[in-house]
XYZ file of C-alpha atoms in Angstrom:
327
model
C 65.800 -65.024 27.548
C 65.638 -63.567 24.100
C 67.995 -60.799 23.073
C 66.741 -57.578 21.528
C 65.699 -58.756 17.820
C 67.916 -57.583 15.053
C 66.973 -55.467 11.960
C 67.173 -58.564 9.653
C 64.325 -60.218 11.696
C 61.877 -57.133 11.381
C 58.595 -58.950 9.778
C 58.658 -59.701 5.914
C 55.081 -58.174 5.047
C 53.139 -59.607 1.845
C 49.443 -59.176 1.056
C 46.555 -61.375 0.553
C 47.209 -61.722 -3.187
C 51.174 -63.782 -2.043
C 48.763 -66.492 -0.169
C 48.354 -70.024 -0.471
C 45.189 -69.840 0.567
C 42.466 -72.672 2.116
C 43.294 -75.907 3.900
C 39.602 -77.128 5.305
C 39.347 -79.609 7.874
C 36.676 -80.067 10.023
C 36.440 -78.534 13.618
C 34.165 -77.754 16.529
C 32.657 -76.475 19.915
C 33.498 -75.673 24.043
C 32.556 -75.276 27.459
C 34.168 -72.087 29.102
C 36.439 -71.990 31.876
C 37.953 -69.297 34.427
C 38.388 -66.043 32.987
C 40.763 -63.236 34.171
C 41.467 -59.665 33.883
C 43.028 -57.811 31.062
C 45.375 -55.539 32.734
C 47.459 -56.561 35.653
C 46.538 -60.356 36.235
C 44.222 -60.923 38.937
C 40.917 -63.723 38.643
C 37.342 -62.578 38.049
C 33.934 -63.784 37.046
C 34.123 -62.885 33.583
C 34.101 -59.486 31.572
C 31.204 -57.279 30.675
C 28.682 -59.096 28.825
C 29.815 -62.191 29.595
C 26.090 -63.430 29.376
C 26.946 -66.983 26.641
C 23.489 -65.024 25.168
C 22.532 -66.381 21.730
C 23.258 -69.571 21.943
C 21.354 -72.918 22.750
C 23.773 -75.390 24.859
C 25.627 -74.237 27.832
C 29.688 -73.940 26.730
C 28.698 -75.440 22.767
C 30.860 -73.293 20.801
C 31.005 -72.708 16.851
C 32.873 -74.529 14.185
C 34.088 -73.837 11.105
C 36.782 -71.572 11.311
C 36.367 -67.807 10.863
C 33.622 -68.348 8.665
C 31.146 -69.208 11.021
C 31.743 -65.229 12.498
C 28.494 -64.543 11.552
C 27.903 -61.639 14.270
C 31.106 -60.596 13.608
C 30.233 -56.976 13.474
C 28.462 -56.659 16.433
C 30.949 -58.234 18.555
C 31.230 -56.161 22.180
C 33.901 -53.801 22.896
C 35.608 -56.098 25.668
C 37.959 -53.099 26.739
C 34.680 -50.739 27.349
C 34.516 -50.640 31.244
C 38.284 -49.590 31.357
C 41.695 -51.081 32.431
C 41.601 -49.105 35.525
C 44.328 -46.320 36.382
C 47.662 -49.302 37.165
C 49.217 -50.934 34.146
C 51.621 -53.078 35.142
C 54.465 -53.959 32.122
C 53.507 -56.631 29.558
C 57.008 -58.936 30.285
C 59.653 -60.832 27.796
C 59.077 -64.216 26.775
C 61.438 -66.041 24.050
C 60.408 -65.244 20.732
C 61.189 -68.723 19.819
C 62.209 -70.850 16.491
C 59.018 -70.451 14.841
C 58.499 -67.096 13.802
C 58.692 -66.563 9.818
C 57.254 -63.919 7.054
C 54.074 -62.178 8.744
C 51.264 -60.997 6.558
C 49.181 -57.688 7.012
C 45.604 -58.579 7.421
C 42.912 -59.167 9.988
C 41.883 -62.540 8.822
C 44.913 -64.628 9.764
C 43.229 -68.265 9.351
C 43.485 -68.595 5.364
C 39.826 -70.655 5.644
C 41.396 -73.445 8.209
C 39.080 -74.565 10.793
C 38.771 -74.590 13.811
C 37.161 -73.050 16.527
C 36.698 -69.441 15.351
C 37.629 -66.499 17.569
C 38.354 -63.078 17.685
C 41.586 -61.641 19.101
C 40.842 -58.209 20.634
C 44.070 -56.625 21.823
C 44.524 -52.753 23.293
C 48.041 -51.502 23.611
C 49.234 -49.127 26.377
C 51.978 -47.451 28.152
C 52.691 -47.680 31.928
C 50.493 -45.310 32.522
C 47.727 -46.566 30.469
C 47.483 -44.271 27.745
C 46.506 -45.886 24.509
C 48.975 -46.305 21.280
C 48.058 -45.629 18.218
C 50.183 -46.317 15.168
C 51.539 -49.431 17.352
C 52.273 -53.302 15.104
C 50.990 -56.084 16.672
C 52.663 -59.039 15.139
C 51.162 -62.438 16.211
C 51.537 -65.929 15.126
C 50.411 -69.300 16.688
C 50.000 -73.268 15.942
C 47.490 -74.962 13.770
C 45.010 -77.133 15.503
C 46.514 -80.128 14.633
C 49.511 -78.547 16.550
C 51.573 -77.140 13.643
C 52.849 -73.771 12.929
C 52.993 -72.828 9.262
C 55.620 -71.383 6.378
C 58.335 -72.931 4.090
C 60.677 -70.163 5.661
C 59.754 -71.677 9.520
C 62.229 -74.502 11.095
C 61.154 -78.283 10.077
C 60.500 -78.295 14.289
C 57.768 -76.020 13.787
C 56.194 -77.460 10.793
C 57.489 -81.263 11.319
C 58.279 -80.388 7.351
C 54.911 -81.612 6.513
C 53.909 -80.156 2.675
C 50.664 -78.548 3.346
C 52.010 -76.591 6.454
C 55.145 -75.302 4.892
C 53.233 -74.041 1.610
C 50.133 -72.394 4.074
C 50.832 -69.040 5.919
C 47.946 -69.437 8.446
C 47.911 -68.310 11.797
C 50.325 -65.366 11.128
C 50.011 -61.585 11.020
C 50.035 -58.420 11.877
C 47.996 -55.187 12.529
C 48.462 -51.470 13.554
C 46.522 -50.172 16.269
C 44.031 -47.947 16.254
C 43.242 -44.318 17.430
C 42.293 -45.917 20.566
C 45.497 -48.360 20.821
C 43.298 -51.574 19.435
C 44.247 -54.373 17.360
C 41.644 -57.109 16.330
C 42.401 -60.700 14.671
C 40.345 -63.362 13.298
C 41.862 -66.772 13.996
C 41.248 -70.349 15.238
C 41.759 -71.261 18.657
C 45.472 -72.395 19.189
C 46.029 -76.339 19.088
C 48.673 -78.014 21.542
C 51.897 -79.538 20.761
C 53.973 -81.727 23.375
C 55.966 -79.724 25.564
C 54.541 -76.443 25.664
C 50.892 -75.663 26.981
C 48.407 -73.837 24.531
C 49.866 -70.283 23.658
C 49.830 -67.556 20.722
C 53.266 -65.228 20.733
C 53.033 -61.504 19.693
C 55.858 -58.659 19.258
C 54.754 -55.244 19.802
C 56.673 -52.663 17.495
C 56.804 -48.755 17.001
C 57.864 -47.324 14.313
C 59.984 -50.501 13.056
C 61.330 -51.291 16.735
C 60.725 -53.866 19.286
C 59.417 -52.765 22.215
C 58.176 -56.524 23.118
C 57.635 -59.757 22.575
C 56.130 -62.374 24.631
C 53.495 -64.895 24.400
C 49.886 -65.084 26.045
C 47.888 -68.005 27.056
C 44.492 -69.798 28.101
C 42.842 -70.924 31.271
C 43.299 -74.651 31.370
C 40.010 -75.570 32.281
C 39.128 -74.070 29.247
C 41.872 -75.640 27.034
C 41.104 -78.664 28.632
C 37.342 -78.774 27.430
C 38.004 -77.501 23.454
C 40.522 -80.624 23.543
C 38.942 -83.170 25.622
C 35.557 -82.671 23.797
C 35.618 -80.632 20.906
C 36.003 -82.110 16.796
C 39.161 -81.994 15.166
C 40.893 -81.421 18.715
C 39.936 -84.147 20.910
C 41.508 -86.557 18.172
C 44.710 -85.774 18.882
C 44.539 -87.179 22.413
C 45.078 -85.303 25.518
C 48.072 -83.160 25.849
C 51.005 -83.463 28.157
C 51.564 -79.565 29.366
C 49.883 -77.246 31.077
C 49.706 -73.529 32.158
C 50.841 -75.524 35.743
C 54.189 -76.920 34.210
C 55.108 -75.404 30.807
C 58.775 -75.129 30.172
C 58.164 -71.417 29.221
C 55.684 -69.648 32.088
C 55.676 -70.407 35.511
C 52.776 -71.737 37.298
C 53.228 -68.714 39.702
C 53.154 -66.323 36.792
C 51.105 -67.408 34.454
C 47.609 -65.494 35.547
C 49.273 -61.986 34.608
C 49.513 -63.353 30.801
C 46.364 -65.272 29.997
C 43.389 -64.047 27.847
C 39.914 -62.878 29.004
C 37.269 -64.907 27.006
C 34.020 -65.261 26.489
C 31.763 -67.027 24.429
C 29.779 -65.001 21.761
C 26.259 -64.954 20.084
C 27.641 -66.769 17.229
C 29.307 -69.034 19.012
C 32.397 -68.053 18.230
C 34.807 -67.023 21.459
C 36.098 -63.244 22.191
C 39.961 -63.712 24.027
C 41.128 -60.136 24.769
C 44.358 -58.557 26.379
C 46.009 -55.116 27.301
C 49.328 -55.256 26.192
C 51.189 -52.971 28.163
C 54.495 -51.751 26.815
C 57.507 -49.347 27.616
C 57.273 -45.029 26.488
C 60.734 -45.583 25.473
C 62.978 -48.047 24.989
C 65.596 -46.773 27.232
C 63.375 -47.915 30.353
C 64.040 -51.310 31.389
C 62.303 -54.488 30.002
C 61.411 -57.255 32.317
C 61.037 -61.047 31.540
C 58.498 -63.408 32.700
C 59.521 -65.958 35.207
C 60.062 -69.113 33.356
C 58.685 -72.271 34.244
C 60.257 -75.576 34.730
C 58.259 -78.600 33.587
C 57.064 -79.332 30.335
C 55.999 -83.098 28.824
C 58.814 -85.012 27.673
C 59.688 -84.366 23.845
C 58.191 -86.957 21.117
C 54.925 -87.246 19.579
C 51.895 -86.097 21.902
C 50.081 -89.224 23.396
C 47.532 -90.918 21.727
C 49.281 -90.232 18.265
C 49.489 -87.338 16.055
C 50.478 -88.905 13.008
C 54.564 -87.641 13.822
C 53.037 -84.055 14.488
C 55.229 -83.762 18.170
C 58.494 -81.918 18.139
C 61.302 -84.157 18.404
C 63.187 -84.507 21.816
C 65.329 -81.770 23.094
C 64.826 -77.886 22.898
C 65.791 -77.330 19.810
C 64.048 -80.024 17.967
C 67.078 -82.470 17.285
C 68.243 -79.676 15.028
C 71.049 -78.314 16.648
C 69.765 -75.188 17.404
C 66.945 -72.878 15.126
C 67.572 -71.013 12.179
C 69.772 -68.106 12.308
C 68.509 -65.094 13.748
C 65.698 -66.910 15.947
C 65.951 -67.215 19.841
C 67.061 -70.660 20.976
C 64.324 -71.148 23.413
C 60.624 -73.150 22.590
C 58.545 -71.937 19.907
């Protein structure tokens, strides 16, 4: 598991003005799958208002990256009926080799497409009293299975040019009065090896208190890449929530996002993030898992966009200062 992360790998912010911005492709629509609570794990139905109202297909989702948000400001609260009075600690996960320089802002898509959605999180203690003045520092892969950044490992970018000089799908926000945090991204694409997955630190005041990574039901994931544009041409994927190398199949429920498909089109993914009141209380870690595709390029092709074989990447190990474990 990952150790506790050291001052030189606090986050590197820069502002808008820094970014390379842009990269258009061309991207898509989804069907919706199981859907679980926020706080604690456990399946369910769906949230509040899950109701798919607005829109004309059953599970036909938006495209265009976050531009097509176009009810963006009428979104629903998805935290408004409560967590309930247990809150049950937010685990460990390896931070992995592909963190690099965050960025301060909402929008963390820098005009990429994909399928657009909004990242609600609320962050609590154990006893489920709201932080404010909390970081939440995420970053996740590019559709076509990429993460971004000249200062990220040539694993996590396959050192293709217009990934290492992007910064999309990376940054960070403070919480609110209430303990919220709200992004603006594209929905994560798959890479072989690891199932679909965004990772997040939590930090107070400067200090870790967290870091982990969340996930998505796979009947859901399995729709946006079996069917949807600009993800169902990179052929099916070979990992799942059921036998990623990271998460256990056993496990895996307590760390997925609750969804919901908006009027827009665009999909709402929240999660309570529930961390330590101190950092002398002990952390936990989330059961790994033990399966994972072979390394290599993800079937059906993906024009050498597949990590290479082995955990680190063929690299012998990832930069210094980054966990060892899978991005």
């Amino acid at each position: 598991m990952k150790s506790e992360t050291p001052q030189d790998l606090l986050p590197q912010v820069i502002t808008r003005r820094g970014i390379l911005r842009g990269l258009g492709l061309s991207l898509a629509a989804i069907p919706l799958g199981r859907l679980l609570i926020a706080c604690g794990g456990g399946e369910t139905d769906g949230v509040p208002g899950d109701t798919d109202a607005g829109t004309t297909e059953p599970g036909v989702w938006a495209t265009g990256g976050t531009a097509a948000m176009t009810a963006a400001a009428s979104y629903p609260d998805p935290f408004a009926a409560g967590i309930g009075t247990v809150c049950n600690l937010t685990c460990e996960s390896t931070l992995g080799p592909c963190y690099a320089t965050t960025v301060e802002r909402k929008d963390i898509s820098e005009g990429h497409d994909g399928l657009p959605v909004r990242l609600a999180f609320l962050v609590v203690d154990e006893t489920c009293k709201p932080i404010p003045g909390a970081t939440v520092d995420i970053w996740h892969a590019a559709p076509e299975g990429l993460y971004s950044g000249e200062d990220a490992s040539d694993f996590c970018t396959s050192g293709d040019a217009v990934a290492r000089a992007g910064r999309w799908f990376r940054g960070v926000q403070t919480t609110d009065a209430n303990g919220r945090a709200d992004f603006d991204t594209c929905f994560p694409g798959w890479y072989s090896s690891r199932t679909v997955h965004i990772h997040f630190t939590v930090r107070i005041n400067g200090s870790e208190f967290v870091t982990s990574q969340l996930f998505f039901d796979d009947t859901l994931n399995d729709d946006i890449i079996n069917h949807q544009p600009l993800y169902n041409a990179r052929g099916a994927r070979d990992t799942t929530n059921a036998n990623d190398n990271v998460v256990s199949a056993e496990s895996v429920g307590n760390y997925l996002f609750t969804t919901q498909r908006l009027a827009d089109g665009a999909m709402l993914a929240a999660k309570t993030l529930v961390i330590r009141s101190s950092l002398a209380n002990a952390q936990c870690s989330i059961p790994g898992g033990g399966g994972g595709g072979g390394g290599g390029p993800p079937p059906g092709g993906d024009g050498g966009m597949g990590p290479p074989p082995g955990r680190d990447g063929g690299l012998g190990g990832p930069p210094p200062g980054f966990d060892a474990g899978m991005p």
